[in-house]
């Protein structure tokens, strides 16, 4: 036996980029298998779709700003995928969430026309193009009098500091700490979210909170309004408190992000795609300029997945897919693909000021205009593996992941002659 | 020369703690810490606490014993930290410090139990069904009175196997049936043999014993090492010289033990026999799916008009091969398969039998039980026997190994 | 302006200055200690962590070695709680001159280091990650010592005996009255407030800065050569024993397991500024290569943080050495009355952390002589507060404490197991503290995530408790982020770079710290 399996496309990585690329490919009729060492940054990131928040000044209208960015930075992922694809990807995304397993839950916001700004757990105003409906009421322009609610039982959210910074930004905000008993001293928002799934617990929570509220018309809570039916939980809490309620993303783990994973992975399942978790891809089998198969480290024995197309959605330095070793050599660890944006030997990789952009920031897997990896004709790259962006400073991570993954599936469709568009 | 050594060290459970970035993903998935504060969670008990452990110093964190060893943390960790393996080692150290309850010494030895129970199956099953006997067992032994207990079949699979020979086909498979098949579910073993033979395999059943997993997961490492090495030698002997012969098993946690856990958790990386064996081991569904991928699986399935829910047990997921059973069941005409997404049934081998852990195990299983009840399925397919017992216990629904459905569809 | 007056003014809040304050207070003197920043923020808080057995200097500097032998024994008693009894090993690697081992054994015998040769097999079974190619191994009573714990204990003990300890008070001028030093003027660098301190005797215990203070007193020729060295902390215990290479002391030849980490060091570069904390890439390379020789795979292991310390090497004006390691590690007590005809000033510099107690003893002897007092030193018998039981700390302590309060205690810093209660206590006791001040007390933010998770938590708790204005709280947060980055970027590769990226996402992505109102 040779432990080899064959698919039409193999996607490496189960973050937003991998799940979206795989779902799109599967929706186009391909037999797709996603191989991932573990889940991606969905479980950590706020779960908002940030398309372009800073360029480097605050962006109000992401659409036009994208065009400008593409023009001035031709190596930027947005320049490669094009603004039109970004718009299509956002539309598809909104529809996919709508059709997903969480009733009533959806993404809303100004999209590419008018980005919104929503409070961060520190009380800064984070720019996002789309946010879950559970965050919608936090849009800064619409906020009236605001009450930020937290509990000392939760170490990952600090209402007083959040409210103080919002107040410094001119928003009428105050903090309300509530006493909550959680069975666990080190509880996080996920632990609380699991309780929010229980209507009885919700009711008790609201009963405890209501008397502490004053004339505020908005209540901000850490993002923990439940996993199973967040929309129902939101409606319930709003009704009980008689105020608009919204979630504020905070330290990992991310409850809205886990919902997003649930939605995207169930879209993949619905489309017939396979997902193998724990499958670390360690190498590829090459034939000329093409990758014939990739090898995963499974239990006991390596496993081989052969396919005509591979999508590298394995993330960047954060996921470990790209590594800088102690000899200061950077490499893409799975296929050894060439990188772009790595400072040459002898040049600084980092600078002493944390707040400056670090020279290594924009390094990623070198790709051509159609997102094909340099040197590998049948490998396409999407998400955080792409070079040319500093997404944590631009606030563009999810936008890039979504749009580039969407684009990758299109390219495979075009190159393979069976347009992924057909079934969309 | 040091290069390989280094790599081994770096990828050892202890070395792998360097990869932890504290991201909390393991915490989001841990079934146990999500239902009880008694277990502080995989990140805490694993890579975090490990930095405070010095070999030779007494264990100070008994809470690690509440880890059920399901291994989900390791599967979801995007950074490659061997969290479950770290926990297992810490549990071993704890047991060495503080001693092992008699109960754990008993329930971790399925072979001995099976040998005792089989000849007197009627009596044993009767006693296990008696409330007073179970209450006594709980008081005396700490085995929870309500915990799911299998029924002794009263016959042993190996007896059946010894009485027959598989037709020689030139394509051999060594069948590792495990203790569950041997004492409790010999019919599953018979189905495995039939399906393999139907697909052209000559099935060899060497004489064999427990893989040591129950011992290992209760932290009895020395006993576990002896047990697994004995098994490895038995299986290796049956491989013969043929490089194409595979070892195939249907007990997914026991095959995982051979493939990976014994080597990683028990520190037996260097044993050459175990290494050879671990590379040849297949889970039955893994093997069949691979055959199918190559166009070599017979698909002369007759329709089965049923709805079945499929649960991939944690240990099966630990093979890192996806869910081959799902794809196989999908080949059967008429069979409606519902994939269950809840990760764990709670039992985790012998964890859910223990009096102090039974409630936790049931709480873990609740999500899965709910999904099963809502699935509209008449039965549940699941690759692991202890999980099947727990599922049936938790839902009242019958459960079977996926091979049972294939066997039926083949009309064997 | 406030004026304080005292018997003894101690300048410098490192181990030496705190040791002097403790010793003098125990002898019944009235003491004021001033430190320009936080206690132990100078060389003491930036050292390697090794309580020398004397083995390292046995061949090279028998005098220094003998002092270490004696002090090691004393400190194990009086500062037991600050010490982890890791034990030490000297191992001969293929890169070490084989003949040195015999000289080492002889040297240890001569100076009284308890040294026992063990089988290589035994060494490797104790320390499995050690290079299997070592040819000989010796056990010595090295240990690791937690300097923060030591300095706080000294300060606490001194306070209990009436001393006033004033961190964040920098000496800006030394007062002279004719041929006498009469005290100093100090300034709080945070508020700018100044205090005049009158003292019968002033002790200059400013280590690498001692020449500057002497110069302020108008005394020339106190040349302290700052010798800068880097150390790199690795994420966990690669070894549990102090491991030294068996060779003439040189760079990068010791790995010290201390608390949750193991630290490799160190280098040695002459610098003219004791506040110079440059980390050169070549030094990092050198440490990693050296680490690899002791522990194969060192370069693949995770480096957490790098820092530099500056050795206070007192120069005997007669020679101008180029390599600072050739200057003796012994200390110098300068009685400026005898040396320069200036009364009321004693300088103590040089030495090692291991010998701080002895240095303090000799210094206070000189102080007493100037004051015309005869009072016996008690620091070799009087245990420091916290060390009364004579038990050493062990690594598992924090884990055990957390285990006992599993359901009750919220952890703010998960890596170093710092609880919310401990943090709140610290905030209450040091109202104007920065997170870095708190870090030195609690080890908060020093683990693998380098504050990724606890900085937000800590700032939030400080804000709620301290009533800081939002801008101040933001400032505290941003300062600490920069502080963490300082020791991170020169060694940012491999696992730690992944961590840094996650931290970037948390701070810049989730929290958006770059766009806080300022
Ligand atoms: C804490 C945090 C906060 C964030 N905040 C924001 C924000 O505010 N705004 C914003 O726009 N974006 C944010 N992001 C970023 C955003 O979530 C990601 O950048 C984006 O989703 C890109 O995802 P990806 O799918 O490309 O990669 P990832 O999500 O990193 O997924 C990588 C996948 O590849 C897998 N993988 C890696 N190596 C291998 C291998 N060898 N074999 C198999 N699988 C492998 C991993 O297991 C994982 O499944 C944040 C991210 C984090 C972590
Ligand atoms: C890289 C390195 C590694 C070392 N490793 C070890 C080891 O493993 N074991 C060992 O025993 N020894 C070691 N040493 C030596 C040891 O660290 C020092 O000898 C010891 O810490 C010196 O303590 P100190 O109190 O004399 O000086 P410091 O700790 O430097 O204290 C002097 C203090 O004076 C303060 N100060 C300066 N100017 C003023 C002013 N104007 N007003 C007020 N205060 C002022 C400074 O802020 C500083 O805190 C090492 C040294 C270095 C550099």
PDB file of C-alpha atoms in Angstrom, chain C residues 53-208:
ATOM      1  CA  UNK C  53      30.521  27.751  43.643  1.00  0.00           C
ATOM      2  CA  UNK C  54      33.965  29.149  42.940  1.00  0.00           C
ATOM      3  CA  UNK C  55      34.606  26.542  40.260  1.00  0.00           C
ATOM      4  CA  UNK C  56      34.605  29.061  37.479  1.00  0.00           C
ATOM      5  CA  UNK C  57      37.524  30.998  38.982  1.00  0.00           C
ATOM      6  CA  UNK C  58      39.345  28.103  40.576  1.00  0.00           C
ATOM      7  CA  UNK C  59      42.149  28.137  38.020  1.00  0.00           C
ATOM      8  CA  UNK C  60      42.029  31.678  36.770  1.00  0.00           C
ATOM      9  CA  UNK C  61      41.557  33.723  39.920  1.00  0.00           C
ATOM     10  CA  UNK C  62      41.971  31.692  43.110  1.00  0.00           C
ATOM     11  CA  UNK C  63      41.399  34.729  45.283  1.00  0.00           C
ATOM     12  CA  UNK C  64      37.981  35.390  43.756  1.00  0.00           C
ATOM     13  CA  UNK C  65      37.252  31.669  43.853  1.00  0.00           C
ATOM     14  CA  UNK C  66      37.903  31.461  47.592  1.00  0.00           C
ATOM     15  CA  UNK C  67      35.541  34.351  48.225  1.00  0.00           C
ATOM     16  CA  UNK C  68      32.869  32.580  46.194  1.00  0.00           C
ATOM     17  CA  UNK C  69      33.339  29.340  48.095  1.00  0.00           C
ATOM     18  CA  UNK C  70      32.785  31.068  51.403  1.00  0.00           C
ATOM     19  CA  UNK C  71      29.940  33.318  50.266  1.00  0.00           C
ATOM     20  CA  UNK C  72      28.126  30.515  48.493  1.00  0.00           C
ATOM     21  CA  UNK C  73      27.969  28.632  51.787  1.00  0.00           C
ATOM     22  CA  UNK C  74      26.815  31.666  53.738  1.00  0.00           C
ATOM     23  CA  UNK C  75      24.163  32.774  51.272  1.00  0.00           C
ATOM     24  CA  UNK C  76      22.696  29.299  51.081  1.00  0.00           C
ATOM     25  CA  UNK C  77      21.915  29.820  54.766  1.00  0.00           C
ATOM     26  CA  UNK C  78      20.976  33.456  55.098  1.00  0.00           C
ATOM     27  CA  UNK C  79      19.345  33.930  51.695  1.00  0.00           C
ATOM     28  CA  UNK C  80      18.001  30.402  51.342  1.00  0.00           C
ATOM     29  CA  UNK C  81      14.637  31.492  49.987  1.00  0.00           C
ATOM     30  CA  UNK C  82      16.280  33.406  47.149  1.00  0.00           C
ATOM     31  CA  UNK C  83      18.240  30.416  45.931  1.00  0.00           C
ATOM     32  CA  UNK C  84      17.301  27.336  43.969  1.00  0.00           C
ATOM     33  CA  UNK C  85      19.660  24.504  44.694  1.00  0.00           C
ATOM     34  CA  UNK C  86      20.172  23.438  41.126  1.00  0.00           C
ATOM     35  CA  UNK C  87      23.682  22.199  41.602  1.00  0.00           C
ATOM     36  CA  UNK C  88      26.270  22.769  38.920  1.00  0.00           C
ATOM     37  CA  UNK C  89      28.347  20.793  36.487  1.00  0.00           C
ATOM     38  CA  UNK C  90      31.540  21.463  34.608  1.00  0.00           C
ATOM     39  CA  UNK C  91      31.712  19.447  31.436  1.00  0.00           C
ATOM     40  CA  UNK C  92      34.557  19.019  28.986  1.00  0.00           C
ATOM     41  CA  UNK C  93      33.214  19.411  25.463  1.00  0.00           C
ATOM     42  CA  UNK C  94      35.169  18.554  22.324  1.00  0.00           C
ATOM     43  CA  UNK C  95      35.995  22.240  21.993  1.00  0.00           C
ATOM     44  CA  UNK C  96      37.696  22.430  25.352  1.00  0.00           C
ATOM     45  CA  UNK C  97      41.353  21.813  25.917  1.00  0.00           C
ATOM     46  CA  UNK C  98      41.475  18.331  27.435  1.00  0.00           C
ATOM     47  CA  UNK C  99      44.308  19.120  29.812  1.00  0.00           C
ATOM     48  CA  UNK C 100      42.302  21.851  31.501  1.00  0.00           C
ATOM     49  CA  UNK C 101      40.128  19.372  33.357  1.00  0.00           C
ATOM     50  CA  UNK C 102      42.995  18.200  35.521  1.00  0.00           C
ATOM     51  CA  UNK C 103      44.012  21.759  36.291  1.00  0.00           C
ATOM     52  CA  UNK C 104      40.405  22.406  37.168  1.00  0.00           C
ATOM     53  CA  UNK C 105      40.306  19.534  39.633  1.00  0.00           C
ATOM     54  CA  UNK C 106      43.533  20.753  41.207  1.00  0.00           C
ATOM     55  CA  UNK C 107      42.292  24.350  41.313  1.00  0.00           C
ATOM     56  CA  UNK C 108      39.076  23.329  43.029  1.00  0.00           C
ATOM     57  CA  UNK C 109      41.018  21.342  45.581  1.00  0.00           C
ATOM     58  CA  UNK C 110      43.321  24.301  46.235  1.00  0.00           C
ATOM     59  CA  UNK C 111      40.567  26.829  46.845  1.00  0.00           C
ATOM     60  CA  UNK C 112      38.139  24.477  48.565  1.00  0.00           C
ATOM     61  CA  UNK C 113      35.394  24.006  45.957  1.00  0.00           C
ATOM     62  CA  UNK C 114      33.514  20.749  46.579  1.00  0.00           C
ATOM     63  CA  UNK C 115      34.090  19.125  43.246  1.00  0.00           C
ATOM     64  CA  UNK C 116      33.309  15.553  42.352  1.00  0.00           C
ATOM     65  CA  UNK C 117      33.944  13.862  39.051  1.00  0.00           C
ATOM     66  CA  UNK C 118      30.996  11.847  37.794  1.00  0.00           C
ATOM     67  CA  UNK C 119      30.633   9.393  34.950  1.00  0.00           C
ATOM     68  CA  UNK C 120      29.641  10.941  31.652  1.00  0.00           C
ATOM     69  CA  UNK C 121      26.734   8.538  31.595  1.00  0.00           C
ATOM     70  CA  UNK C 122      25.471   9.895  34.878  1.00  0.00           C
ATOM     71  CA  UNK C 123      25.814  13.467  33.680  1.00  0.00           C
ATOM     72  CA  UNK C 124      23.821  12.623  30.582  1.00  0.00           C
ATOM     73  CA  UNK C 125      21.144  10.829  32.479  1.00  0.00           C
ATOM     74  CA  UNK C 126      20.751  13.826  34.784  1.00  0.00           C
ATOM     75  CA  UNK C 127      20.813  16.242  31.879  1.00  0.00           C
ATOM     76  CA  UNK C 128      19.568  14.410  28.814  1.00  0.00           C
ATOM     77  CA  UNK C 129      19.873  17.391  26.517  1.00  0.00           C
ATOM     78  CA  UNK C 130      23.545  17.833  27.211  1.00  0.00           C
ATOM     79  CA  UNK C 131      25.946  17.211  24.378  1.00  0.00           C
ATOM     80  CA  UNK C 132      26.593  13.450  24.389  1.00  0.00           C
ATOM     81  CA  UNK C 133      30.125  14.088  23.187  1.00  0.00           C
ATOM     82  CA  UNK C 134      31.360  15.461  26.476  1.00  0.00           C
ATOM     83  CA  UNK C 135      34.372  13.575  27.777  1.00  0.00           C
ATOM     84  CA  UNK C 136      34.362  14.442  31.481  1.00  0.00           C
ATOM     85  CA  UNK C 137      31.924  15.884  33.976  1.00  0.00           C
ATOM     86  CA  UNK C 138      32.285  17.342  37.459  1.00  0.00           C
ATOM     87  CA  UNK C 139      29.690  18.277  40.008  1.00  0.00           C
ATOM     88  CA  UNK C 140      30.043  21.511  41.976  1.00  0.00           C
ATOM     89  CA  UNK C 141      27.700  23.375  44.323  1.00  0.00           C
ATOM     90  CA  UNK C 142      26.665  26.095  41.874  1.00  0.00           C
ATOM     91  CA  UNK C 143      23.124  27.319  42.284  1.00  0.00           C
ATOM     92  CA  UNK C 144      20.853  29.906  40.787  1.00  0.00           C
ATOM     93  CA  UNK C 145      19.873  32.982  42.712  1.00  0.00           C
ATOM     94  CA  UNK C 146      16.871  35.207  42.136  1.00  0.00           C
ATOM     95  CA  UNK C 147      18.272  38.685  42.365  1.00  0.00           C
ATOM     96  CA  UNK C 148      14.960  40.502  42.650  1.00  0.00           C
ATOM     97  CA  UNK C 149      13.921  38.362  45.534  1.00  0.00           C
ATOM     98  CA  UNK C 150      17.311  38.949  47.121  1.00  0.00           C
ATOM     99  CA  UNK C 151      17.258  42.707  46.724  1.00  0.00           C
ATOM    100  CA  UNK C 152      13.653  43.045  47.926  1.00  0.00           C
ATOM    101  CA  UNK C 153      14.492  40.908  50.919  1.00  0.00           C
ATOM    102  CA  UNK C 154      17.533  43.056  51.693  1.00  0.00           C
ATOM    103  CA  UNK C 155      15.466  46.218  51.369  1.00  0.00           C
ATOM    104  CA  UNK C 156      12.676  44.786  53.451  1.00  0.00           C
ATOM    105  CA  UNK C 157      15.093  43.675  56.139  1.00  0.00           C
ATOM    106  CA  UNK C 158      16.807  47.058  56.147  1.00  0.00           C
ATOM    107  CA  UNK C 159      13.445  48.808  56.432  1.00  0.00           C
ATOM    108  CA  UNK C 160      12.460  46.583  59.313  1.00  0.00           C
ATOM    109  CA  UNK C 161      15.576  47.881  61.045  1.00  0.00           C
ATOM    110  CA  UNK C 162      14.683  51.483  60.430  1.00  0.00           C
ATOM    111  CA  UNK C 163      16.292  52.180  57.073  1.00  0.00           C
ATOM    112  CA  UNK C 164      14.578  54.384  54.522  1.00  0.00           C
ATOM    113  CA  UNK C 165      14.757  52.999  51.004  1.00  0.00           C
ATOM    114  CA  UNK C 166      14.040  55.474  48.224  1.00  0.00           C
ATOM    115  CA  UNK C 167      13.868  54.158  44.693  1.00  0.00           C
ATOM    116  CA  UNK C 168      13.520  56.697  41.897  1.00  0.00           C
ATOM    117  CA  UNK C 169      15.853  59.089  43.645  1.00  0.00           C
ATOM    118  CA  UNK C 170      18.884  59.941  41.592  1.00  0.00           C
ATOM    119  CA  UNK C 171      21.930  61.622  43.069  1.00  0.00           C
ATOM    120  CA  UNK C 172      22.454  64.780  41.092  1.00  0.00           C
ATOM    121  CA  UNK C 173      25.173  66.272  43.201  1.00  0.00           C
ATOM    122  CA  UNK C 174      27.380  65.186  46.051  1.00  0.00           C
ATOM    123  CA  UNK C 175      27.824  67.758  48.790  1.00  0.00           C
ATOM    124  CA  UNK C 176      31.304  68.661  49.901  1.00  0.00           C
ATOM    125  CA  UNK C 177      32.244  70.717  52.880  1.00  0.00           C
ATOM    126  CA  UNK C 178      35.969  71.239  52.623  1.00  0.00           C
ATOM    127  CA  UNK C 179      37.571  67.842  52.806  1.00  0.00           C
ATOM    128  CA  UNK C 180      34.383  66.139  53.848  1.00  0.00           C
ATOM    129  CA  UNK C 181      31.492  64.692  51.884  1.00  0.00           C
ATOM    130  CA  UNK C 182      28.338  65.663  53.769  1.00  0.00           C
ATOM    131  CA  UNK C 183      25.619  64.018  51.758  1.00  0.00           C
ATOM    132  CA  UNK C 184      23.945  64.469  48.409  1.00  0.00           C
ATOM    133  CA  UNK C 185      21.094  66.052  46.588  1.00  0.00           C
ATOM    134  CA  UNK C 186      18.699  63.632  44.946  1.00  0.00           C
ATOM    135  CA  UNK C 187      15.978  64.112  42.396  1.00  0.00           C
ATOM    136  CA  UNK C 188      12.897  62.055  41.635  1.00  0.00           C
ATOM    137  CA  UNK C 189      13.219  61.618  37.881  1.00  0.00           C
ATOM    138  CA  UNK C 190       9.466  61.187  37.488  1.00  0.00           C
ATOM    139  CA  UNK C 191       8.276  64.262  39.357  1.00  0.00           C
ATOM    140  CA  UNK C 192      11.449  66.344  39.257  1.00  0.00           C
ATOM    141  CA  UNK C 193      11.250  66.913  43.001  1.00  0.00           C
ATOM    142  CA  UNK C 194      14.524  67.235  44.850  1.00  0.00           C
ATOM    143  CA  UNK C 195      15.590  66.268  48.359  1.00  0.00           C
ATOM    144  CA  UNK C 196      18.695  67.218  50.281  1.00  0.00           C
ATOM    145  CA  UNK C 197      20.194  64.408  52.290  1.00  0.00           C
ATOM    146  CA  UNK C 198      22.750  65.058  55.004  1.00  0.00           C
ATOM    147  CA  UNK C 199      24.830  62.100  55.996  1.00  0.00           C
ATOM    148  CA  UNK C 200      27.763  61.467  58.255  1.00  0.00           C
ATOM    149  CA  UNK C 201      29.088  58.946  55.781  1.00  0.00           C
ATOM    150  CA  UNK C 202      28.070  58.409  52.184  1.00  0.00           C
ATOM    151  CA  UNK C 203      28.554  55.053  50.504  1.00  0.00           C
ATOM    152  CA  UNK C 204      28.989  55.052  46.770  1.00  0.00           C
ATOM    153  CA  UNK C 205      27.632  51.625  45.780  1.00  0.00           C
ATOM    154  CA  UNK C 206      26.814  52.486  42.224  1.00  0.00           C
ATOM    155  CA  UNK C 207      28.721  49.668  40.594  1.00  0.00           C
ATOM    156  CA  UNK C 208      29.513  50.548  37.021  1.00  0.00           C
TER     157      UNK C 208
END
